[in-house]
PDB file of C-alpha atoms in Angstrom:
ATOM      1  CA  TYR A 167       0.000   0.000   0.000  1.00 64.00           C
ATOM      2  CA  ILE A 168       1.427   3.343  -1.064  1.00 68.00           C
ATOM      3  CA  ILE A 169       0.601   6.365   1.055  1.00 68.00           C
ATOM      4  CA  PRO A 170      -0.518   9.258  -1.182  1.00 75.00           C
ATOM      5  CA  VAL A 171       1.933  12.117  -0.951  1.00 77.00           C
ATOM      6  CA  MET A 172       1.283  15.680  -1.956  1.00 81.00           C
ATOM      7  CA  PRO A 173       3.536  16.575  -4.902  1.00 84.00           C
ATOM      8  CA  ILE A 174       6.303  19.111  -4.402  1.00 85.00           C
ATOM      9  CA  ILE A 175       6.793  20.297  -7.989  1.00 89.00           C
ATOM     10  CA  GLN A 176       4.459  23.176  -8.893  1.00 89.00           C
ATOM     11  CA  ALA A 177       3.428  21.628 -12.211  1.00 91.00           C
ATOM     12  CA  ALA A 178       2.569  18.364 -10.460  1.00 89.00           C
ATOM     13  CA  ILE A 179       0.454  20.244  -7.908  1.00 89.00           C
ATOM     14  CA  LYS A 180      -1.458  21.931 -10.734  1.00 92.00           C
ATOM     15  CA  ASP A 181      -1.819  18.587 -12.511  1.00 92.00           C
ATOM     16  CA  LEU A 182      -3.301  17.040  -9.389  1.00 90.00           C
ATOM     17  CA  ARG A 183      -5.730  19.938  -9.010  1.00 91.00           C
ATOM     18  CA  LYS A 184      -6.797  19.625 -12.670  1.00 94.00           C
ATOM     19  CA  SER A 185      -7.232  15.870 -12.470  1.00 92.00           C
ATOM     20  CA  ARG A 186      -9.431  16.205  -9.391  1.00 92.00           C
ATOM     21  CA  LYS A 187     -11.633  18.776 -11.157  1.00 95.00           C
ATOM     22  CA  HIS A 188     -11.856  16.619 -14.281  1.00 94.00           C
ATOM     23  CA  ARG A 189     -12.721  13.608 -12.147  1.00 94.00           C
ATOM     24  CA  GLU A 190     -15.641  15.454 -10.562  1.00 96.00           C
ATOM     25  CA  VAL A 191     -16.932  16.680 -13.936  1.00 96.00           C
ATOM     26  CA  ASN A 192     -16.642  13.205 -15.482  1.00 96.00           C
ATOM     27  CA  LYS A 193     -18.289  11.612 -12.455  1.00 96.00           C
ATOM     28  CA  ALA A 194     -21.244  14.016 -12.682  1.00 97.00           C
ATOM     29  CA  ALA A 195     -21.640  13.376 -16.411  1.00 96.00           C
ATOM     30  CA  LYS A 196     -21.536   9.592 -15.959  1.00 96.00           C
ATOM     31  CA  ASN A 197     -24.083   9.771 -13.149  1.00 97.00           C
ATOM     32  CA  LYS A 198     -26.383  11.874 -15.338  1.00 96.00           C
ATOM     33  CA  LEU A 199     -26.020   9.297 -18.113  1.00 97.00           C
ATOM     34  CA  LYS A 200     -26.750   6.358 -15.819  1.00 97.00           C
ATOM     35  CA  ASP A 201     -29.724   8.100 -14.205  1.00 97.00           C
ATOM     36  CA  SER A 202     -31.273   8.986 -17.561  1.00 96.00           C
ATOM     37  CA  ILE A 203     -30.900   5.394 -18.795  1.00 96.00           C
ATOM     38  CA  LYS A 204     -32.486   4.094 -15.583  1.00 97.00           C
ATOM     39  CA  GLU A 205     -35.334   6.593 -15.956  1.00 96.00           C
ATOM     40  CA  ILE A 206     -36.152   5.584 -19.532  1.00 95.00           C
ATOM     41  CA  LYS A 207     -36.053   1.897 -18.576  1.00 95.00           C
ATOM     42  CA  ARG A 208     -38.438   2.634 -15.703  1.00 96.00           C
ATOM     43  CA  LEU A 209     -40.801   4.478 -18.047  1.00 94.00           C
ATOM     44  CA  ILE A 210     -40.779   1.543 -20.463  1.00 93.00           C
ATOM     45  CA  THR A 211     -41.481  -1.017 -17.741  1.00 92.00           C
ATOM     46  CA  ASP A 212     -44.296   1.151 -16.347  1.00 93.00           C
ATOM     47  CA  GLY A 213     -45.917   1.127 -19.784  1.00 90.00           C
ATOM     48  CA  LYS A 214     -45.519   4.847 -20.505  1.00 92.00           C
ATOM     49  CA  ARG A 215     -44.395   4.375 -24.112  1.00 91.00           C
ATOM     50  CA  ASP A 216     -45.142   7.904 -25.348  1.00 92.00           C
ATOM     51  CA  GLU A 217     -43.150   9.502 -22.508  1.00 94.00           C
ATOM     52  CA  ALA A 218     -40.338   7.005 -23.048  1.00 94.00           C
ATOM     53  CA  SER A 219     -40.168   7.721 -26.781  1.00 93.00           C
ATOM     54  CA  LYS A 220     -39.901  11.468 -26.064  1.00 94.00           C
ATOM     55  CA  LYS A 221     -37.233  10.803 -23.469  1.00 95.00           C
ATOM     56  CA  LEU A 222     -35.296   8.528 -25.843  1.00 95.00           C
ATOM     57  CA  SER A 223     -34.066  11.432 -27.975  1.00 94.00           C
ATOM     58  CA  GLU A 224     -32.795  13.207 -24.846  1.00 96.00           C
ATOM     59  CA  VAL A 225     -31.001  10.073 -23.669  1.00 97.00           C
ATOM     60  CA  VAL A 226     -29.436   9.538 -27.099  1.00 97.00           C
ATOM     61  CA  SER A 227     -28.178  13.119 -26.982  1.00 97.00           C
ATOM     62  CA  ILE A 228     -26.650  12.546 -23.535  1.00 96.00           C
ATOM     63  CA  ILE A 229     -24.984   9.347 -24.771  1.00 97.00           C
ATOM     64  CA  ASP A 230     -23.566  11.141 -27.825  1.00 97.00           C
ATOM     65  CA  LYS A 231     -22.166  13.905 -25.616  1.00 96.00           C
ATOM     66  CA  ALA A 232     -20.521  11.262 -23.426  1.00 96.00           C
ATOM     67  CA  VAL A 233     -18.804   9.856 -26.535  1.00 97.00           C
ATOM     68  CA  LYS A 234     -17.708  13.339 -27.558  1.00 96.00           C
ATOM     69  CA  ASN A 235     -16.160  13.880 -24.118  1.00 94.00           C
ATOM     70  CA  ASN A 236     -14.433  10.460 -24.137  1.00 95.00           C
ATOM     71  CA  LEU A 237     -16.541   9.061 -21.309  1.00 95.00           C
ATOM     72  CA  LEU A 238     -17.827   6.200 -23.467  1.00 96.00           C
ATOM     73  CA  HIS A 239     -16.424   4.360 -26.452  1.00 97.00           C
ATOM     74  CA  ARG A 240     -18.479   4.924 -29.595  1.00 97.00           C
ATOM     75  CA  ASN A 241     -19.273   1.223 -29.941  1.00 98.00           C
ATOM     76  CA  ASN A 242     -20.456   1.075 -26.328  1.00 98.00           C
ATOM     77  CA  ALA A 243     -22.657   4.099 -26.993  1.00 98.00           C
ATOM     78  CA  ALA A 244     -24.104   2.482 -30.116  1.00 98.00           C
ATOM     79  CA  HIS A 245     -24.821  -0.657 -28.087  1.00 98.00           C
ATOM     80  CA  LYS A 246     -26.626   1.345 -25.390  1.00 97.00           C
ATOM     81  CA  LYS A 247     -28.692   3.312 -27.925  1.00 97.00           C
ATOM     82  CA  SER A 248     -29.761   0.237 -29.871  1.00 97.00           C
ATOM     83  CA  ALA A 249     -30.596  -1.661 -26.681  1.00 96.00           C
ATOM     84  CA  LEU A 250     -32.852   1.171 -25.517  1.00 96.00           C
ATOM     85  CA  ALA A 251     -34.527   1.405 -28.926  1.00 96.00           C
ATOM     86  CA  ARG A 252     -35.096  -2.373 -28.980  1.00 95.00           C
ATOM     87  CA  LEU A 253     -36.500  -2.275 -25.445  1.00 94.00           C
ATOM     88  CA  LEU A 254     -38.910   0.491 -26.439  1.00 93.00           C
ATOM     89  CA  ALA A 255     -39.989  -1.328 -29.601  1.00 93.00           C
ATOM     90  CA  ALA A 256     -40.516  -4.635 -27.799  1.00 89.00           C
ATOM     91  CA  LYS A 257     -42.827  -3.342 -25.064  1.00 65.00           C
TER      92      LYS A 257
END
């Protein structure tokens, strides 16, 4: 186990500060993505197809933004989008 040590070099201190900020931003974006996917799945299982179909375009937009910001791989995003569309079409 390595004890985390505060860096001494000024550039390393700035790097640490930046990485912490980026981590928080990425974490918030991923949580938003996960929550929106859970919400659309809940709408589909509750039988609210019209609400779910409206929400689908918003979720697809969120997924595409996650790809743009390197939070998801494009193939993973395509998989998620098609799975949601299939789920909506099946119910």
